[in-house]
């Protein structure tokens, strides 16, 4: 069945099917794995659908038009989420909640780290609400101090949308009761909500507020064309450097030129269009306060045992076979079998590769 | 008839008063009509120790260097609500958001002498310009707060409790910010009040993390450009390391909080 993975899969439903398929053939690697740390959730190794095809984006409530009005960003940016494709990630942990003011305060007290931009904002500095007004360096520093790291953009997206490729963490339709974002002129003063708010809006993996509340910094540099790179499909880490954003307009005036880091998830005053699980936005890594509400969620590696390394080679073999690179796939499956020679899954795949590649 | 004469005299004195003002303005083209009653102190031209020594403070405030500044004067108080609201009324601007209730700030009682907050960097620049002044540079601000010899705090080297300095506190409505008059024991060597805590203060410089390594040693004006502006002095909610005048706060020029205000220089 594995040969169903083709090189250029562009139809979304097919991708969803494949995602489930991969989910089934890659059961949870529970053996020898470290227990899930407190207030983190486990995201299992396997494939997920990253991005959204441009044509789908267009029909999706005229998303592009809305974006065009709100943000003077380059034309590329409207297409920066496409094409949708299958990406394979090793297992990792990700924070169940956004980092709170209380947690950030501990970090400041113990390291003398500078206060975030909204530290003395009486509505945003509420202890149980997410810290906001941090730049990328603050976010990175906080995660490191906590013996964690920022998630990659792909890790963030997988944790938000789950194996079924959802548009929102909870499903495929917008629901104003499930996230804290700008809901238009309701007359209410909207600010951040506690990090454990909107439990009904949590993701498949159990992460809260991945839509709305505060934008979250990820590790990756931003390049609107990054998804068009068809080579890179396993444990992707983003481009080497970000694209220099030189787009004219008011936002640009503020943000100036230079390389940008990706931010994800939308915030309490961001429009509905920005809280989808695929929406990519960017900001200067130095910026802590222009207009968006910048917060943190950390991730952590899982110490992989040899069984999991074999699993990664097995995943490689699947991908390479899908790309009809049978020789490479053959090398990879042999590496997997050299660690786990008795694994029947691996043996079966080797047979398939041999037959399909005439090896 | 008497009334008419009185009116004529009044009119005359008004007009001549205006004439006097005009002459003043003409004789000193760089200075506009004085609209701000706050006391200022002159900081004489001299070198001072700027930044922090190795193993002190944070990376972005090192190294410590001798920096020369021309003479300048600086407000001894943070800009108060009363002074700021006068500017708002006379220039027909929109009032800043009221931190104390849902009503207008100008209708709030008991806040006249508290520092204005919820102002952007542009608001601060406009206010200072309107009074014929400008925002201080980061170097001017730091010298005014620490004096020539690199004091850690405006009053000396030891931290004071938050009974004399307004920091490390939670929001308590109208009691949160302290009147701009400050306490004499926490003044800087030049007699300037509230340089540590109360409100953080906008200065004119762009922020760059390596500026203290690369700045010119005479009259530094900050980097040419940047993403964030420098905000000095920490506020009511800051911890001790953020109220040291060498410490360098930062924020986008549209940032507004309940703890950011400013003072002007000339």
XYZ file of C-alpha atoms in Angstrom:
625
model
C 0.000 0.000 0.000
C 2.934 2.327 0.675
C 3.540 3.107 -2.976
C 0.453 5.276 -2.919
C 2.654 8.143 -1.723
C 3.508 10.004 -4.877
C 5.959 12.770 -5.425
C 3.575 15.578 -6.135
C 0.499 15.131 -4.130
C -1.543 18.237 -4.558
C -5.042 17.197 -3.725
C -5.964 17.855 -0.167
C -8.381 14.953 0.507
C -5.816 12.506 -0.779
C -3.289 14.005 1.628
C -5.662 13.561 4.518
C -6.109 9.910 3.622
C -2.385 9.414 3.441
C -2.001 11.107 6.808
C -4.357 8.646 8.421
C -2.628 5.818 6.631
C 0.765 6.908 7.925
C -0.763 7.291 11.352
C -1.891 3.683 11.269
C 1.307 2.157 9.999
C 3.380 4.189 12.440
C 2.049 3.243 15.818
C 3.097 5.160 18.918
C 6.739 4.414 19.670
C 6.175 3.859 23.352
C 9.098 1.598 24.177
C 12.131 3.187 25.793
C 10.725 6.665 25.519
C 11.035 9.280 28.252
C 7.767 10.044 30.083
C 5.897 13.183 29.008
C 7.129 16.155 31.119
C 4.643 18.133 33.177
C 2.472 20.497 31.171
C 3.765 19.231 27.856
C 2.106 16.970 25.303
C 3.629 14.279 23.128
C 3.454 14.568 19.362
C 4.228 11.178 17.865
C 6.610 10.551 15.009
C 4.957 10.442 11.644
C 3.610 12.407 8.752
C 1.294 15.370 8.770
C 0.038 17.782 6.150
C 1.845 21.066 6.192
C 0.374 24.084 4.426
C -2.683 24.684 2.355
C -3.015 24.810 -1.411
C -3.406 28.294 -2.832
C -6.701 27.602 -4.617
C -8.150 26.234 -1.420
C -6.992 29.319 0.406
C -8.871 31.511 -2.029
C -12.204 29.829 -1.611
C -11.718 29.883 2.125
C -13.769 33.019 2.928
C -11.800 35.175 0.539
C -8.892 34.944 2.863
C -6.450 36.531 0.478
C -8.600 39.577 -0.016
C -8.930 40.080 3.709
C -5.212 39.732 4.202
C -4.529 42.196 1.431
C -6.622 44.813 3.173
C -5.208 44.259 6.622
C -1.541 43.831 5.899
C 0.491 45.339 3.109
C 2.633 42.290 2.554
C 4.167 41.035 -0.671
C 2.130 39.107 -3.213
C 4.156 36.012 -2.386
C 2.817 36.074 1.092
C -0.686 35.194 -0.060
C 0.725 32.010 -1.419
C 3.202 31.311 1.325
C 1.084 28.461 2.717
C 1.085 26.445 -0.474
C 1.502 23.794 -1.684
C 0.101 21.476 0.947
C 2.350 18.491 1.374
C 3.258 15.646 3.624
C 6.053 16.338 6.098
C 7.592 13.752 8.411
C 8.705 14.664 11.908
C 10.344 12.664 14.671
C 8.531 12.606 18.002
C 8.740 15.677 20.219
C 7.110 17.291 23.210
C 5.444 20.673 23.032
C 4.109 22.883 25.834
C 0.455 22.291 26.576
C 0.017 26.018 27.331
C 1.519 29.306 26.261
C 4.151 30.567 28.724
C 2.420 32.612 31.452
C 3.481 35.848 33.113
C 4.071 33.855 36.295
C 6.474 31.519 34.520
C 8.256 34.365 32.796
C 8.580 36.176 36.121
C 10.513 33.198 37.534
C 12.846 33.429 34.568
C 13.358 37.179 35.127
C 13.940 36.757 38.865
C 16.493 34.012 38.428
C 18.419 35.377 35.434
C 17.931 39.168 35.741
C 16.463 39.056 32.247
C 14.846 42.324 31.098
C 11.081 42.736 31.415
C 8.897 42.227 28.331
C 7.323 45.242 26.636
C 3.879 44.854 28.238
C 5.145 44.041 31.731
C 3.562 47.190 33.184
C 0.322 47.001 31.180
C -2.348 46.475 33.830
C -4.522 44.180 31.690
C -1.806 42.160 30.012
C 0.402 41.441 33.024
C -2.149 39.256 34.830
C -0.175 36.318 36.327
C -2.104 33.431 34.728
C -2.278 35.079 31.281
C 0.368 34.524 28.608
C 3.469 36.690 28.731
C 3.334 39.173 25.880
C 5.813 41.687 24.521
C 8.765 39.338 24.098
C 11.061 39.300 21.094
C 12.549 36.188 19.485
C 15.686 36.388 21.621
C 13.628 36.597 24.811
C 11.518 33.635 23.704
C 14.562 31.596 22.745
C 16.292 32.511 26.022
C 13.272 31.533 28.077
C 12.959 28.106 26.429
C 16.698 27.417 26.811
C 16.599 28.381 30.469
C 13.807 25.849 30.856
C 15.924 23.163 29.156
C 13.616 23.348 26.169
C 13.776 25.065 22.793
C 11.449 26.899 20.433
C 9.462 24.536 18.199
C 10.223 24.528 14.498
C 7.486 25.955 12.303
C 6.554 22.443 11.157
C 6.422 21.144 14.736
C 4.185 24.033 15.674
C 1.834 23.362 12.790
C 1.610 19.637 13.412
C 0.867 20.201 17.113
C -1.910 22.629 16.148
C -3.641 20.722 13.353
C -3.145 17.097 14.303
C -2.929 14.118 11.956
C -6.136 14.998 10.095
C -4.865 18.335 8.763
C -7.454 20.525 10.460
C -7.860 24.215 9.633
C -8.399 25.098 13.293
C -7.067 23.165 16.276
C -10.591 21.883 17.059
C -11.865 21.202 13.546
C -12.522 22.738 10.177
C -15.004 25.483 10.990
C -14.439 28.731 12.771
C -16.015 28.847 16.227
C -15.882 32.074 18.217
C -16.381 30.127 21.440
C -13.162 28.211 21.001
C -10.472 30.869 20.699
C -9.509 34.365 21.826
C -9.160 36.492 18.714
C -10.581 39.739 17.371
C -14.281 39.185 16.922
C -15.059 42.621 15.535
C -16.684 45.478 17.346
C -18.400 43.730 20.226
C -17.967 46.678 22.570
C -15.963 44.490 24.919
C -12.396 45.339 25.768
C -10.572 42.235 24.637
C -7.232 41.273 26.103
C -5.381 38.025 26.686
C -7.113 35.192 28.559
C -5.521 32.670 30.958
C -3.240 30.116 29.339
C -5.678 27.295 30.202
C -8.705 29.084 28.746
C -10.804 27.694 25.868
C -10.342 23.990 26.706
C -12.825 23.148 23.919
C -10.468 24.732 21.449
C -7.475 22.554 22.237
C -5.733 20.635 19.502
C -5.804 16.895 18.770
C -2.610 16.530 20.786
C -4.044 18.532 23.682
C -2.281 21.898 23.252
C -4.297 24.963 24.337
C -4.729 28.313 22.566
C -2.859 27.424 19.417
C -5.428 29.651 17.756
C -5.512 33.161 19.195
C -4.525 34.636 22.582
C -0.915 35.485 21.630
C 1.188 34.888 18.522
C 3.961 32.403 19.211
C 7.552 32.642 18.025
C 8.997 29.578 16.323
C 12.613 28.731 15.446
C 12.390 29.211 11.687
C 13.328 32.172 9.540
C 10.548 33.353 7.266
C 10.679 32.879 3.524
C 7.344 32.964 1.653
C 8.712 30.508 -0.915
C 9.988 27.998 1.593
C 7.091 25.548 1.126
C 7.800 25.417 -2.593
C 11.051 23.592 -1.827
C 10.031 20.033 -2.688
C 13.216 18.325 -1.517
C 12.899 18.823 2.158
C 10.237 16.658 3.752
C 11.697 15.244 6.944
C 12.356 17.151 10.176
C 12.423 20.439 8.276
C 14.087 23.351 10.046
C 13.158 26.268 7.813
C 15.389 28.195 5.406
C 19.048 28.897 6.235
C 18.254 32.590 6.439
C 15.088 34.567 6.141
C 14.131 36.494 3.053
C 14.764 40.177 3.450
C 11.322 41.655 3.500
C 11.423 44.788 1.422
C 7.772 45.483 0.865
C 6.565 49.083 0.847
C 3.699 50.205 3.022
C 2.874 51.318 6.486
C 3.725 48.111 8.273
C 7.064 48.069 6.515
C 7.778 51.596 7.677
C 7.569 50.348 11.204
C 9.275 47.064 10.785
C 12.021 48.161 8.355
C 14.165 45.823 6.323
C 15.893 42.688 7.456
C 15.353 39.030 8.027
C 12.236 37.917 9.816
C 11.293 35.043 12.054
C 7.998 33.193 11.718
C 5.214 33.776 14.245
C 2.154 31.550 14.471
C -1.357 31.273 15.790
C -2.856 34.760 15.815
C -3.608 36.844 18.882
C -6.398 38.473 20.851
C -6.606 41.349 18.428
C -5.748 39.537 15.222
C -8.526 38.819 12.695
C -10.044 35.367 12.206
C -7.925 34.849 9.068
C -4.774 34.766 11.133
C -5.809 32.049 13.581
C -5.878 29.161 11.121
C -3.369 26.395 11.799
C -1.619 27.082 8.504
C -1.395 30.870 8.671
C 2.169 32.145 8.515
C 3.105 35.562 9.731
C 6.500 37.140 10.376
C 8.211 39.649 12.534
C 11.625 41.089 13.131
C 13.435 38.925 15.697
C 14.245 42.107 17.653
C 10.638 43.308 17.765
C 8.845 42.894 21.061
C 5.851 45.117 20.649
C 4.607 46.174 17.228
C 0.942 45.553 17.010
C 0.581 41.793 17.218
C 0.927 40.407 20.770
C 4.022 38.225 20.875
C 4.279 35.236 23.197
C 6.023 31.903 23.713
C 5.423 28.160 23.599
C 8.407 25.818 23.951
C 9.176 22.326 22.684
C 11.598 19.623 23.739
C 13.398 16.801 21.974
C 12.728 13.262 22.952
C 15.890 11.312 23.600
C 15.690 8.783 20.836
C 16.716 5.200 21.416
C 18.082 2.991 18.696
C 14.599 1.692 17.880
C 13.479 5.192 17.090
C 16.504 5.866 14.940
C 15.615 2.745 12.960
C 12.113 4.158 12.671
C 13.500 7.349 11.167
C 15.345 5.351 8.506
C 12.131 3.490 7.833
C 10.359 6.834 7.371
C 13.127 7.930 5.000
C 12.682 4.740 3.018
C 8.946 5.429 2.701
C 9.525 8.961 1.504
C 12.230 7.983 -0.964
C 10.098 5.218 -2.356
C 7.247 7.677 -2.760
C 9.634 9.834 -4.761
C 10.571 6.744 -6.804
C 14.157 6.912 -5.590
C 14.365 3.185 -5.055
C 18.108 2.883 -4.594
C 18.081 5.447 -1.834
C 15.036 3.816 -0.282
C 16.834 0.480 -0.365
C 19.848 1.946 1.482
C 17.584 3.474 4.101
C 15.556 0.341 4.763
C 18.791 -1.637 5.111
C 19.952 0.847 7.740
C 16.667 0.363 9.592
C 17.045 -3.408 9.384
C 20.639 -3.287 10.604
C 19.303 -1.981 13.930
C 16.061 -3.964 14.072
C 16.657 -7.027 11.866
C 13.516 -8.847 13.013
C 10.991 -6.104 12.379
C 8.408 -7.507 9.959
C 7.245 -4.063 8.816
C 10.776 -3.236 7.728
C 11.222 -6.614 6.056
C 7.986 -6.190 4.129
C 8.930 -2.727 2.982
C 12.294 -4.017 1.782
C 10.518 -6.602 -0.361
C 8.252 -3.935 -1.855
C 11.167 -1.642 -2.631
C 13.075 -4.471 -4.257
C 10.127 -5.401 -6.439
C 9.164 -1.853 -7.401
C 12.731 -0.780 -8.096
C 13.779 -3.952 -9.888
C 16.716 -4.234 -7.490
C -17.478 105.078 28.521
C -15.344 103.796 31.366
C -15.982 100.312 30.205
C -14.779 101.239 26.722
C -11.494 102.622 28.030
C -10.985 99.546 30.174
C -11.556 97.345 27.164
C -9.121 99.407 25.108
C -6.455 99.111 27.769
C -7.043 95.401 28.066
C -6.824 94.933 24.324
C -3.659 96.998 24.151
C -1.953 95.084 26.897
C -2.926 91.805 25.290
C -1.557 92.821 21.931
C 1.643 94.209 23.414
C 2.002 91.029 25.418
C 1.788 89.038 22.228
C 4.328 91.374 20.635
C 6.716 90.724 23.480
C 6.358 87.022 22.965
C 6.991 87.387 19.262
C 10.163 89.368 19.885
C 11.329 86.670 22.247
C 10.638 84.023 19.655
C 12.437 85.971 16.962
C 15.509 86.653 19.039
C 15.931 82.941 19.751
C 14.695 81.122 16.691
C 15.473 77.690 18.113
C 13.241 78.205 21.132
C 9.505 78.438 20.898
C 7.167 80.165 23.319
C 7.565 78.685 26.778
C 4.544 76.526 27.428
C 5.869 74.304 30.128
C 6.367 75.514 33.671
C 8.473 72.612 34.875
C 11.809 73.306 36.502
C 14.868 72.183 34.553
C 18.462 71.638 35.610
C 21.541 72.296 33.546
C 23.957 69.403 33.221
C 27.346 70.962 32.447
C 29.505 69.852 29.533
C 31.744 67.050 30.760
C 32.606 63.395 30.545
C 30.661 60.762 32.448
C 30.810 57.001 32.890
C 28.191 55.358 30.695
C 27.286 51.670 30.673
C 28.334 48.847 32.968
C 31.618 47.155 33.819
C 32.374 43.561 33.006
C 30.328 41.177 35.198
C 27.836 43.925 35.956
C 24.473 44.480 34.345
C 23.553 42.951 30.993
C 25.462 42.370 27.764
C 23.771 45.240 25.902
C 24.942 47.847 28.455
C 28.643 46.932 28.336
C 31.390 48.068 28.211
C 31.594 51.033 30.551
C 33.158 54.000 28.771
C 33.849 57.689 29.308
C 31.418 59.632 27.153
C 31.539 63.396 26.658
C 28.321 65.378 26.381
C 27.801 69.069 25.641
C 25.808 71.007 28.226
C 22.048 70.455 28.164
C 19.113 70.934 30.472
C 16.537 68.352 31.485
C 13.155 68.418 33.280
C 13.500 67.549 36.948
C 10.042 65.902 36.872
C 8.343 63.395 34.617
C 5.613 65.006 32.506
C 2.418 65.024 34.610
C -1.156 64.416 33.500
C -1.915 68.091 34.128
C 0.865 69.295 31.840
C 0.090 66.713 29.191
C -3.654 67.406 29.203
C -2.983 71.113 28.694
C -1.117 70.173 25.522
C -3.984 67.892 24.467
C -6.546 70.653 24.916
C -4.545 73.365 23.189
C -3.643 71.204 20.215
C -7.087 69.545 20.063
C -5.692 66.051 20.217
C -7.314 62.901 21.468
C -6.724 62.168 25.126
C -4.600 59.147 26.037
C -6.514 56.119 27.362
C -7.506 56.495 30.996
C -5.784 53.898 33.186
C -8.024 54.560 36.179
C -11.610 54.258 34.941
C -13.770 54.093 31.821
C -14.296 57.881 31.739
C -12.109 60.558 30.200
C -8.715 61.126 31.764
C -9.433 64.861 31.985
C -12.501 64.137 34.151
C -10.563 61.928 36.555
C -9.818 63.441 39.960
C -6.640 63.057 41.979
C -4.396 62.327 39.009
C -3.144 65.795 37.997
C 0.253 65.376 39.527
C 0.752 61.746 38.508
C 2.991 61.081 35.507
C 1.205 60.721 32.184
C 1.216 57.143 30.830
C -0.294 55.365 27.817
C 1.670 57.614 25.469
C 3.563 56.488 22.376
C 7.059 57.624 21.438
C 5.492 60.005 18.903
C 3.217 61.505 21.556
C 6.287 62.174 23.686
C 8.195 63.729 20.772
C 5.225 65.952 19.888
C 4.734 67.128 23.444
C 8.389 68.078 23.892
C 8.411 69.857 20.544
C 5.274 71.778 21.506
C 7.040 73.057 24.622
C 10.064 74.077 22.569
C 12.111 71.174 23.851
C 12.979 67.676 22.689
C 13.339 64.173 24.109
C 16.708 63.546 25.787
C 19.144 61.156 24.118
C 19.871 57.905 25.902
C 23.290 59.262 26.940
C 21.804 62.499 28.288
C 19.206 60.553 30.209
C 21.787 58.200 31.685
C 24.138 61.017 32.725
C 21.274 62.940 34.344
C 20.371 59.825 36.331
C 23.820 58.543 37.355
C 26.019 61.624 37.478
C 29.622 61.603 36.293
C 30.946 58.674 38.307
C 28.802 55.795 37.192
C 26.457 55.407 40.161
C 24.427 52.230 39.947
C 21.316 54.107 41.078
C 20.497 57.826 40.913
C 21.182 58.247 44.672
C 24.243 55.991 44.923
C 25.300 52.392 44.811
C 22.857 50.687 47.176
C 19.317 49.710 46.305
C 16.599 51.484 48.333
C 13.382 49.871 49.460
C 10.218 50.389 47.461
C 9.054 52.846 50.107
C 11.415 55.473 48.655
C 11.417 54.237 45.082
C 8.358 53.113 43.144
C 9.209 49.668 41.755
C 8.364 45.969 42.166
C 4.694 46.689 42.853
C 1.391 45.475 41.508
C -1.309 47.662 40.004
C -3.406 49.386 42.679
C -5.407 51.869 40.623
C -4.760 55.474 41.493
C -2.195 54.521 44.155
C 0.093 52.776 41.682
C 1.943 55.739 40.228
C 3.510 58.298 42.510
C 3.306 62.078 42.090
C 6.038 63.399 39.842
C 7.601 65.400 42.721
C 9.351 62.270 43.966
C 11.270 61.903 47.214
C 14.428 63.884 47.935
C 16.293 60.793 49.144
C 15.874 59.063 45.782
C 16.780 62.061 43.587
C 19.777 61.963 41.297
C 22.896 64.002 42.099
C 21.442 66.786 39.950
C 18.216 66.806 41.984
C 16.208 65.073 39.267
C 13.277 62.983 40.543
C 12.008 59.502 39.789
C 14.787 58.480 37.402
C 14.448 54.950 38.791
C 10.964 53.441 38.784
C 7.529 55.119 38.719
C 7.329 55.299 34.902
C 9.801 54.148 32.265
C 10.764 57.034 30.037
C 11.045 57.362 26.275
C 14.329 58.752 24.951
C 15.116 59.738 21.377
C 17.533 56.879 20.486
C 16.867 53.786 18.424
C 17.830 50.597 20.227
C 20.713 48.415 19.060
C 22.084 45.725 21.380
C 25.708 46.522 20.468
C 25.456 50.303 20.588
C 27.368 50.679 23.867
C 30.346 49.011 22.191
C 30.253 51.145 19.074
C 28.803 54.530 19.980
C 30.917 57.635 19.381
C 32.518 58.862 22.611
C 31.261 62.418 22.034
C 27.564 63.299 22.043
C 26.190 59.938 20.857
C 22.740 60.222 19.292
C 21.903 56.531 18.965
C 21.961 54.317 15.859
C 20.785 55.772 12.542
C 17.809 53.482 12.400
C 16.256 50.500 14.145
C 13.158 48.579 15.074
C 12.718 49.677 18.685
C 13.203 52.827 20.718
C 15.042 52.878 24.037
C 12.961 53.249 27.220
C 14.919 54.063 30.389
C 14.506 53.777 34.135
C 11.993 50.984 34.744
C 8.531 51.447 36.234
C 6.279 50.575 39.190
C 6.204 46.894 38.141
C 9.926 46.513 37.304
C 12.402 44.446 39.257
C 15.602 45.956 40.653
C 17.758 45.155 37.627
C 15.422 47.117 35.327
C 15.437 50.306 37.431
C 19.221 50.755 37.144
C 19.761 53.746 34.835
C 22.315 51.758 32.808
C 19.700 49.130 32.019
C 18.175 49.524 28.571
C 14.472 48.960 28.131
C 13.062 48.888 24.622
C 9.808 48.975 22.722
C 8.210 49.838 19.409
C 7.274 53.476 19.046
C 3.562 52.667 19.120
C 3.869 50.832 22.430
C 1.592 52.146 25.170
C 1.374 50.776 28.697
C 0.381 51.957 32.149
C 4.049 52.410 32.973
C 5.589 54.388 30.091
C 5.934 58.171 30.261
C 8.714 60.656 29.552
C 10.459 63.920 30.377
C 11.923 66.538 28.054
C 15.371 68.068 27.531
C 16.766 71.085 25.764
